[in-house]
Amino acid sequence: MSTMKLYTYPGNFRAFKILIAAEYNGTDIEIPDFKMGTDNVTPEFLAKSPMGKVPLLETSQGCIFESNAIARYVAQLRRDTELMGTSFFEAGQVDSWIDWCTHELELPATMWFYPVLGYMPYNAMATEKARGDLAKALGVLEAYLLDKTYLVGEKVTLADIHVASALIYPFKLVCGPAYRNAFPCVMRWFNTCVNQPEFIAVCGTVVLAETELVAQGGSAAAAPASGAQTGGKKKKEKKGKGGGDQAKQQKKKEKKAAPKQQEEKKEKPKKPAHIVALETLDKKSRSSMSMDGWKREYSNCATYDEGMDAFWAMFDSEGFSLWEQEYQYNSDNTKLFMTSNLCSGFLQRTGEIRKWAFGTCVITGNDENSEGGPDMNVSGMWLIRGQEITPMLEANPDAEYHTWTKIDNTSDPEVRQRVKEYWTRDCGEQIKGRTVLDSKVFK
């Protein structure tokens, strides 16, 4: 069988199920370089995908669009792996879970985490509804998995691949421990799935969110109530003899407890030390440069040349510092989409200091489809409030796996050119003589 091509952008969770199914079936699928907004609007691509959407699978017989259809096609390339179940009935069950996931799980999940990634504007009411709707869907899954290891039969099927893939980003980004703890059976099943070698080969190691990432202007979710706490009416207590005395005793207890409750209310959660330090710096050592002002300039400048001129005009070298970033384990970067996920995860974990930081995380070199094999470096350029990299190291646990070099000679034309390259170069262009494969901006 000739190699098939899957057109998609890096980190597309709808492509995960296709690639994981291919891993189970031992099927080779090539992932060509592809840029949304450019490659998907060409007449050649629109002839393959009528709506210009990805993922799109190109085979020797023609093209298949829509991710569910592609996943089913890849899953059925081999019957012996039984990804569609062991019988005609089980195949119907697999399809049931695929359709359920698309309508009941993916919709609220994306409505919740898309604003965090900047894919859509934040809306408080929509996000709150998405949290509730996702909890309802997970409640259905929780009840079903109470006495089951997998969704269909006694082994991984496309149903498990499909549903688990849809939950990777929610569980990595927005569903914190308190939210997940309400669904122990779901978490047991999810961890079983994502730790299979076939999942790891595509998605890497899934690191669950320690705290909920929140879109700008949003607030963290409260933990969903467990099944025993939801629904039902409160029973009315019958008043019998001595009821008045009991009421008086209860009031006395409440009065004694009141001071303690007031003390508990006064105790507010402490801010992390690095956040306090940054806030103190803002108050005691005001800078002539506004981080928000620079971010607006970067987003709205007519050309990057004008934007960079504006940056150097407003740059305050005493109030801010520039840092070059270099990943320490670049030899581990063997697949472009996994390396892109690494960069996305890094930026997401930096969200705590968004008010005081700006930067890019860039992948340069050659991907796995290159003649000489993969040679991908992750590096970046960051603007940080203050003169230390400490806020980054304390806010982002992944920062310790990168080498941080402070840039002091900011008046040097070569240095300014390097900063410009990191902040303005797009895919296909060059940074330090290496081709840009992907570039992500933190702002």
Short mmCIF file of C-alpha atoms in Angstrom, two decimals:
data_model
loop_
_atom_site.label_atom_id
_atom_site.label_comp_id
_atom_site.label_asym_id
_atom_site.label_seq_id
_atom_site.Cartn_x
_atom_site.Cartn_y
_atom_site.Cartn_z
CA MET A 1 0.00 0.00 0.00
CA SER A 2 1.36 3.41 -0.94
CA THR A 3 1.92 5.89 1.88
CA MET A 4 -1.10 8.05 2.67
CA LYS A 5 -0.87 11.75 3.46
CA LEU A 6 -2.70 13.46 6.31
CA TYR A 7 -3.04 17.22 5.95
CA THR A 8 -3.45 18.93 9.30
CA TYR A 9 -1.90 21.62 11.49
CA PRO A 10 0.38 20.75 14.44
CA GLY A 11 -1.39 19.76 17.65
CA ASN A 12 -4.85 19.28 16.07
CA PHE A 13 -6.62 16.98 18.55
CA ARG A 14 -8.97 15.79 15.79
CA ALA A 15 -5.94 14.27 14.06
CA PHE A 16 -4.85 12.40 17.21
CA LYS A 17 -7.47 9.64 16.81
CA ILE A 18 -6.44 9.06 13.19
CA LEU A 19 -2.73 8.80 13.99
CA ILE A 20 -3.30 6.63 17.08
CA ALA A 21 -5.44 4.23 15.02
CA ALA A 22 -2.63 4.14 12.46
CA GLU A 23 -0.16 3.23 15.23
CA TYR A 24 -2.35 0.32 16.34
CA ASN A 25 -2.63 -0.89 12.74
CA GLY A 26 1.03 -0.34 11.85
CA THR A 27 -0.03 1.98 9.03
CA ASP A 28 2.36 4.61 7.71
CA ILE A 29 0.86 8.08 7.28
CA GLU A 30 2.90 11.01 6.02
CA ILE A 31 2.17 14.46 7.47
CA PRO A 32 3.26 17.13 4.96
CA ASP A 33 4.06 20.71 5.97
CA PHE A 34 0.77 22.57 6.05
CA LYS A 35 -0.18 26.12 7.00
CA MET A 36 -3.77 27.01 7.81
CA GLY A 37 -4.99 30.18 6.16
CA THR A 38 -2.61 29.69 3.25
CA ASP A 39 -2.44 26.11 2.03
CA ASN A 40 -6.08 25.27 2.77
CA VAL A 41 -7.49 28.03 0.53
CA THR A 42 -5.66 27.10 -2.66
CA PRO A 43 -7.76 25.76 -5.57
CA GLU A 44 -5.77 22.50 -5.42
CA PHE A 45 -6.64 21.89 -1.77
CA LEU A 46 -10.27 22.97 -2.14
CA ALA A 47 -10.62 20.37 -4.87
CA LYS A 48 -9.68 17.77 -2.25
CA SER A 49 -11.56 19.23 0.74
CA PRO A 50 -14.70 21.17 -0.31
CA MET A 51 -14.79 23.31 2.85
CA GLY A 52 -11.04 23.79 3.06
CA LYS A 53 -10.96 22.05 6.44
CA VAL A 54 -8.45 19.68 7.98
CA PRO A 55 -7.70 16.93 8.73
CA LEU A 56 -7.82 15.57 5.19
CA LEU A 57 -6.52 12.12 4.18
CA GLU A 58 -5.11 11.66 0.69
CA THR A 59 -4.97 8.05 -0.53
CA SER A 60 -4.08 6.41 -3.83
CA GLN A 61 -7.82 6.14 -4.56
CA GLY A 62 -8.73 9.71 -3.66
CA CYS A 63 -9.34 11.92 -0.63
CA ILE A 64 -11.40 11.49 2.53
CA PHE A 65 -12.44 14.50 4.60
CA GLU A 66 -14.03 14.83 8.08
CA SER A 67 -11.96 13.44 10.96
CA ASN A 68 -14.47 10.77 12.08
CA ALA A 69 -14.69 9.32 8.58
CA ILE A 70 -10.89 9.29 8.26
CA ALA A 71 -10.48 7.60 11.66
CA ARG A 72 -12.99 4.90 10.74
CA TYR A 73 -11.24 4.33 7.41
CA VAL A 74 -7.82 3.95 9.03
CA ALA A 75 -9.23 1.72 11.80
CA GLN A 76 -10.75 -0.64 9.23
CA LEU A 77 -7.59 -1.03 7.15
CA ARG A 78 -6.84 -4.10 9.28
CA ARG A 79 -9.54 -6.39 10.64
CA ASP A 80 -7.30 -8.42 12.94
CA THR A 81 -6.63 -5.48 15.29
CA GLU A 82 -10.41 -5.24 15.90
CA LEU A 83 -10.39 -1.48 16.41
CA MET A 84 -14.03 -1.47 15.27
CA GLY A 85 -14.93 -4.30 17.66
CA THR A 86 -15.13 -8.06 17.36
CA SER A 87 -18.64 -8.24 15.89
CA PHE A 88 -21.13 -6.30 13.83
CA PHE A 89 -22.91 -5.37 17.08
CA GLU A 90 -19.70 -4.09 18.69
CA ALA A 91 -19.00 -2.03 15.56
CA GLY A 92 -22.37 -0.35 16.18
CA GLN A 93 -21.37 0.34 19.79
CA VAL A 94 -18.11 1.91 18.65
CA ASP A 95 -20.05 4.17 16.28
CA SER A 96 -22.42 5.10 19.13
CA TRP A 97 -19.55 6.37 21.29
CA ILE A 98 -17.97 8.22 18.37
CA ASP A 99 -21.20 10.10 17.64
CA TRP A 100 -21.84 10.70 21.36
CA CYS A 101 -18.35 12.13 21.80
CA THR A 102 -18.68 14.47 18.82
CA HIS A 103 -21.95 16.00 20.04
CA GLU A 104 -21.87 15.68 23.85
CA LEU A 105 -18.18 15.88 24.75
CA GLU A 106 -16.17 17.73 22.10
CA LEU A 107 -18.56 20.67 21.86
CA PRO A 108 -18.46 21.77 25.53
CA ALA A 109 -14.78 20.82 25.83
CA THR A 110 -13.72 23.07 22.95
CA MET A 111 -15.98 25.89 24.13
CA TRP A 112 -14.05 25.77 27.42
CA PHE A 113 -10.42 25.43 26.29
CA TYR A 114 -10.49 27.29 22.94
CA PRO A 115 -10.61 30.74 24.65
CA VAL A 116 -7.59 29.72 26.76
CA LEU A 117 -5.63 28.98 23.57
CA GLY A 118 -6.85 32.21 21.98
CA TYR A 119 -8.85 30.41 19.27
CA MET A 120 -12.01 32.31 20.19
CA PRO A 121 -13.00 35.26 22.43
CA TYR A 122 -13.74 34.58 26.08
CA ASN A 123 -17.41 34.69 27.09
CA ALA A 124 -18.21 34.14 30.76
CA MET A 125 -21.69 32.67 30.23
CA ALA A 126 -20.55 30.36 27.43
CA THR A 127 -17.59 29.13 29.48
CA GLU A 128 -19.72 28.48 32.55
CA LYS A 129 -22.25 26.53 30.46
CA ALA A 130 -19.41 24.57 28.84
CA ARG A 131 -18.07 23.61 32.28
CA GLY A 132 -21.47 22.32 33.33
CA ASP A 133 -22.17 20.50 30.06
CA LEU A 134 -18.77 18.81 30.12
CA ALA A 135 -19.40 17.68 33.71
CA LYS A 136 -22.74 16.17 32.61
CA ALA A 137 -21.04 14.29 29.78
CA LEU A 138 -18.29 13.04 32.09
CA GLY A 139 -21.00 11.97 34.54
CA VAL A 140 -22.50 9.73 31.85
CA LEU A 141 -19.06 8.28 31.12
CA GLU A 142 -18.39 7.82 34.84
CA ALA A 143 -21.53 5.75 35.38
CA TYR A 144 -20.84 3.61 32.30
CA LEU A 145 -17.22 2.86 33.26
CA LEU A 146 -18.05 1.89 36.84
CA ASP A 147 -17.63 -1.84 36.03
CA LYS A 148 -15.80 -1.65 32.69
CA THR A 149 -12.16 -1.30 31.63
CA TYR A 150 -12.89 -0.14 28.08
CA LEU A 151 -15.88 1.38 26.31
CA VAL A 152 -16.53 -1.59 24.00
CA GLY A 153 -15.44 -5.15 24.70
CA GLU A 154 -12.28 -6.07 26.56
CA LYS A 155 -9.64 -4.15 24.58
CA VAL A 156 -8.93 -0.70 23.14
CA THR A 157 -11.18 0.17 20.21
CA LEU A 158 -11.68 3.30 18.14
CA ALA A 159 -14.30 4.32 20.71
CA ASP A 160 -11.63 4.61 23.43
CA ILE A 161 -9.21 6.30 21.02
CA HIS A 162 -11.83 8.83 19.94
CA VAL A 163 -13.12 9.78 23.40
CA ALA A 164 -9.71 9.81 25.12
CA SER A 165 -8.25 12.01 22.35
CA ALA A 166 -11.05 14.52 22.85
CA LEU A 167 -10.22 14.73 26.58
CA ILE A 168 -6.45 15.24 26.31
CA TYR A 169 -6.50 19.03 26.00
CA PRO A 170 -9.29 19.58 28.57
CA PHE A 171 -7.47 17.44 31.12
CA LYS A 172 -4.10 19.08 30.32
CA LEU A 173 -5.35 22.66 30.33
CA VAL A 174 -8.60 23.45 32.11
CA CYS A 175 -9.82 20.52 34.22
CA GLY A 176 -7.92 20.88 37.46
CA PRO A 177 -7.58 18.17 40.15
CA ALA A 178 -10.76 19.18 42.00
CA TYR A 179 -12.77 18.99 38.77
CA ARG A 180 -11.29 15.63 37.73
CA ASN A 181 -11.64 14.06 41.19
CA ALA A 182 -15.40 13.92 40.73
CA PHE A 183 -14.86 11.30 38.01
CA PRO A 184 -12.52 8.57 39.35
CA CYS A 185 -13.67 5.88 36.91
CA VAL A 186 -13.15 8.21 33.96
CA MET A 187 -9.64 9.07 35.17
CA ARG A 188 -8.76 5.39 35.69
CA TRP A 189 -9.88 4.61 32.12
CA PHE A 190 -8.25 7.76 30.65
CA ASN A 191 -4.87 7.03 32.26
CA THR A 192 -5.06 3.45 31.02
CA CYS A 193 -5.59 4.67 27.46
CA VAL A 194 -3.08 7.51 27.23
CA ASN A 195 -0.30 5.38 28.71
CA GLN A 196 -0.55 2.81 25.92
CA PRO A 197 2.53 2.94 23.64
CA GLU A 198 0.35 3.80 20.63
CA PHE A 199 -1.05 6.88 22.39
CA ILE A 200 2.37 7.97 23.64
CA ALA A 201 3.84 7.67 20.13
CA VAL A 202 1.35 10.30 18.93
CA CYS A 203 0.54 12.50 21.93
CA GLY A 204 3.60 12.06 24.10
CA THR A 205 3.25 11.82 27.88
CA VAL A 206 0.02 13.49 28.97
CA VAL A 207 0.67 15.76 31.97
CA LEU A 208 -2.57 16.52 33.79
CA ALA A 209 -3.32 20.11 34.78
CA GLU A 210 -2.29 21.04 38.31
CA THR A 211 -4.38 24.21 38.15
CA GLU A 212 -7.01 25.39 35.71
CA LEU A 213 -5.70 27.68 33.00
CA VAL A 214 -8.03 30.63 32.59
CA ALA A 215 -8.60 32.82 29.57
CA GLN A 216 -7.96 36.53 30.04
CA GLY A 217 -10.94 37.94 31.93
CA GLY A 218 -12.07 34.51 33.17
CA SER A 219 -12.18 32.81 36.56
CA ALA A 220 -11.48 29.28 37.73
CA ALA A 221 -14.24 26.70 37.94
CA ALA A 222 -15.70 25.27 41.12
CA ALA A 223 -15.44 21.49 41.46
CA PRO A 224 -18.53 19.71 40.05
CA ALA A 225 -20.72 18.09 42.65
CA SER A 226 -20.55 14.30 42.92
CA GLY A 227 -23.62 12.21 42.16
CA ALA A 228 -24.51 11.92 45.84
CA GLN A 229 -24.57 15.70 46.20
CA THR A 230 -26.69 16.59 43.21
CA GLY A 231 -30.44 16.48 42.78
CA GLY A 232 -33.12 15.51 45.28
CA LYS A 233 -35.07 17.55 47.77
CA LYS A 234 -33.99 18.19 51.31
CA LYS A 235 -36.03 16.27 53.88
CA LYS A 236 -37.95 18.41 56.30
CA GLU A 237 -37.13 17.78 59.95
CA LYS A 238 -40.10 16.99 62.11
CA LYS A 239 -40.58 19.08 65.17
CA GLY A 240 -41.43 17.11 68.24
CA LYS A 241 -41.36 17.69 71.95
CA GLY A 242 -38.34 19.53 73.08
CA GLY A 243 -37.89 20.97 69.60
CA GLY A 244 -37.64 24.47 71.03
CA ASP A 245 -34.81 23.45 73.37
CA GLN A 246 -32.96 21.78 70.53
CA ALA A 247 -33.30 24.94 68.45
CA LYS A 248 -31.88 27.05 71.30
CA GLN A 249 -28.94 24.68 71.75
CA GLN A 250 -28.29 24.78 68.02
CA LYS A 251 -28.25 28.61 68.05
CA LYS A 252 -25.74 28.58 70.92
CA LYS A 253 -23.46 26.25 68.93
CA GLU A 254 -23.73 28.49 65.89
CA LYS A 255 -22.77 31.56 67.95
CA LYS A 256 -19.69 29.78 69.31
CA ALA A 257 -18.73 28.66 65.80
CA ALA A 258 -19.26 32.12 64.29
CA PRO A 259 -15.92 33.65 65.37
CA LYS A 260 -14.03 30.67 63.91
CA GLN A 261 -15.95 30.95 60.65
CA GLN A 262 -15.18 34.66 60.46
CA GLU A 263 -11.48 33.93 60.99
CA GLU A 264 -11.58 31.35 58.18
CA LYS A 265 -13.22 33.85 55.87
CA LYS A 266 -10.53 36.42 56.61
CA GLU A 267 -7.76 33.99 55.65
CA LYS A 268 -7.29 34.52 51.94
CA PRO A 269 -5.11 32.22 49.85
CA LYS A 270 -1.59 33.58 49.61
CA LYS A 271 -0.25 34.65 46.26
CA PRO A 272 2.90 32.91 45.00
CA ALA A 273 6.07 34.73 46.04
CA HIS A 274 7.09 35.48 42.44
CA ILE A 275 3.72 37.15 41.74
CA VAL A 276 4.04 39.25 44.90
CA ALA A 277 7.56 40.23 43.83
CA LEU A 278 6.37 41.33 40.39
CA GLU A 279 3.45 43.29 41.81
CA THR A 280 5.79 44.98 44.31
CA LEU A 281 8.19 45.83 41.49
CA ASP A 282 5.35 47.46 39.57
CA LYS A 283 4.47 49.59 42.58
CA LYS A 284 7.92 50.57 43.82
CA SER A 285 9.82 50.79 40.54
CA ARG A 286 7.47 52.01 37.86
CA SER A 287 8.66 51.59 34.29
CA SER A 288 8.17 53.96 31.39
CA MET A 289 7.35 50.91 29.27
CA SER A 290 3.88 49.35 29.28
CA MET A 291 3.74 45.62 28.58
CA ASP A 292 0.12 45.92 27.49
CA GLY A 293 1.08 48.81 25.22
CA TRP A 294 3.78 46.72 23.56
CA LYS A 295 1.45 43.76 23.08
CA ARG A 296 -1.13 46.01 21.42
CA GLU A 297 1.57 47.46 19.17
CA TYR A 298 2.78 43.97 18.21
CA SER A 299 -0.75 42.78 17.42
CA ASN A 300 -1.83 45.86 15.45
CA CYS A 301 1.31 47.15 13.70
CA ALA A 302 1.03 47.62 9.94
CA THR A 303 4.41 45.92 9.38
CA TYR A 304 6.81 44.11 11.68
CA ASP A 305 9.50 46.64 10.82
CA GLU A 306 7.31 49.40 12.24
CA GLY A 307 6.43 47.24 15.22
CA MET A 308 10.07 46.55 16.10
CA ASP A 309 11.00 50.22 15.70
CA ALA A 310 8.22 51.03 18.17
CA PHE A 311 9.51 48.33 20.55
CA TRP A 312 13.05 49.69 20.72
CA ALA A 313 11.67 53.22 21.15
CA MET A 314 9.67 52.15 24.22
CA PHE A 315 12.05 49.48 25.60
CA ASP A 316 13.13 50.17 29.20
CA SER A 317 16.31 48.19 29.86
CA GLU A 318 16.16 48.94 33.59
CA GLY A 319 12.59 47.82 34.06
CA PHE A 320 12.63 44.86 31.65
CA SER A 321 15.11 42.27 30.42
CA LEU A 322 15.44 40.09 27.32
CA TRP A 323 16.20 36.36 27.54
CA GLU A 324 17.11 33.82 24.88
CA GLN A 325 15.67 30.36 25.47
CA GLU A 326 17.19 27.03 24.35
CA TYR A 327 15.62 23.61 25.05
CA GLN A 328 18.12 21.23 26.68
CA TYR A 329 16.78 18.02 25.13
CA ASN A 330 16.44 18.85 21.44
CA SER A 331 17.62 15.35 20.51
CA ASP A 332 14.25 14.07 21.78
CA ASN A 333 12.39 16.08 19.12
CA THR A 334 11.59 13.39 16.54
CA LYS A 335 8.11 14.40 15.33
CA LEU A 336 7.02 17.91 14.44
CA PHE A 337 3.50 17.76 15.86
CA MET A 338 4.77 16.39 19.19
CA THR A 339 7.42 19.12 19.33
CA SER A 340 4.71 21.69 18.57
CA ASN A 341 2.67 20.26 21.45
CA LEU A 342 5.72 20.69 23.69
CA CYS A 343 5.88 24.39 22.75
CA SER A 344 2.13 24.86 23.24
CA GLY A 345 2.33 23.25 26.67
CA PHE A 346 5.22 25.50 27.64
CA LEU A 347 3.30 28.65 26.70
CA GLN A 348 0.19 27.43 28.48
CA ARG A 349 2.09 26.82 31.72
CA THR A 350 3.50 30.34 31.57
CA GLY A 351 0.00 31.85 31.83
CA GLU A 352 0.46 32.83 35.49
CA ILE A 353 2.89 35.62 34.54
CA ARG A 354 1.16 36.73 31.33
CA LYS A 355 0.87 40.28 32.68
CA TRP A 356 4.66 40.55 32.93
CA ALA A 357 5.95 38.50 29.99
CA PHE A 358 5.99 38.37 26.20
CA GLY A 359 7.83 35.98 23.94
CA THR A 360 7.96 33.38 21.20
CA CYS A 361 8.73 29.67 21.22
CA VAL A 362 10.10 28.57 17.84
CA ILE A 363 10.93 25.23 16.20
CA THR A 364 13.72 25.37 13.61
CA GLY A 365 15.57 22.82 11.50
CA ASN A 366 14.31 19.74 9.63
CA ASP A 367 11.27 17.61 10.46
CA GLU A 368 10.91 13.82 10.35
CA ASN A 369 10.03 13.88 6.64
CA SER A 370 13.34 15.45 5.63
CA GLU A 371 15.89 13.42 3.72
CA GLY A 372 18.37 13.40 6.57
CA GLY A 373 15.76 12.74 9.25
CA PRO A 374 14.59 15.00 12.09
CA ASP A 375 16.83 17.76 13.43
CA MET A 376 14.54 20.10 15.35
CA ASN A 377 15.57 22.74 17.88
CA VAL A 378 13.22 24.51 20.26
CA SER A 379 14.33 28.01 21.20
CA GLY A 380 12.79 31.39 21.89
CA MET A 381 13.14 35.04 22.82
CA TRP A 382 11.38 36.50 25.88
CA LEU A 383 10.74 39.92 27.39
CA ILE A 384 10.39 39.70 31.19
CA ARG A 385 9.60 42.34 33.81
CA GLY A 386 12.63 42.92 36.02
CA GLN A 387 16.19 41.68 35.64
CA GLU A 388 15.84 38.03 36.66
CA ILE A 389 14.40 34.92 35.00
CA THR A 390 13.14 33.73 38.40
CA PRO A 391 9.44 34.51 37.70
CA MET A 392 9.54 32.20 34.67
CA LEU A 393 11.30 29.41 36.56
CA GLU A 394 8.87 29.57 39.47
CA ALA A 395 5.70 29.97 37.40
CA ASN A 396 6.45 27.30 34.79
CA PRO A 397 7.79 23.92 35.98
CA ASP A 398 9.01 23.16 32.44
CA ALA A 399 11.29 26.22 32.37
CA GLU A 400 14.07 24.34 34.18
CA TYR A 401 14.49 22.12 31.10
CA HIS A 402 15.57 25.18 29.09
CA THR A 403 18.77 27.21 29.20
CA TRP A 404 18.14 30.93 29.70
CA THR A 405 20.69 33.46 28.51
CA LYS A 406 20.26 37.13 29.39
CA ILE A 407 20.83 39.63 26.58
CA ASP A 408 22.64 42.68 27.91
CA ASN A 409 23.95 44.46 24.81
CA THR A 410 20.53 45.43 23.48
CA SER A 411 21.94 48.35 21.48
CA ASP A 412 23.96 45.97 19.28
CA PRO A 413 22.42 45.86 15.76
CA GLU A 414 23.10 42.11 15.51
CA VAL A 415 21.28 41.48 18.77
CA ARG A 416 18.33 43.58 17.66
CA GLN A 417 18.20 41.66 14.41
CA ARG A 418 18.11 38.35 16.31
CA VAL A 419 15.27 39.58 18.53
CA LYS A 420 13.40 40.68 15.40
CA GLU A 421 13.88 37.29 13.77
CA TYR A 422 12.49 35.42 16.78
CA TRP A 423 9.47 37.69 17.07
CA THR A 424 8.59 38.12 13.39
CA ARG A 425 9.80 35.11 11.37
CA ASP A 426 7.14 32.75 9.99
CA CYS A 427 7.28 29.15 8.77
CA GLY A 428 9.74 28.69 5.92
CA GLU A 429 11.85 31.70 6.90
CA GLN A 430 15.21 31.59 8.66
CA ILE A 431 16.41 32.14 12.23
CA LYS A 432 20.15 31.82 12.80
CA GLY A 433 20.46 29.96 9.50
CA ARG A 434 17.79 27.34 10.35
CA THR A 435 14.38 27.04 8.73
CA VAL A 436 11.37 27.88 10.90
CA LEU A 437 8.99 24.89 11.15
CA ASP A 438 6.58 26.38 13.68
CA SER A 439 6.40 29.55 15.78
CA LYS A 440 4.13 30.29 18.74
CA VAL A 441 3.63 33.68 20.38
CA PHE A 442 2.94 34.28 24.08
CA LYS A 443 1.22 37.62 24.60
#
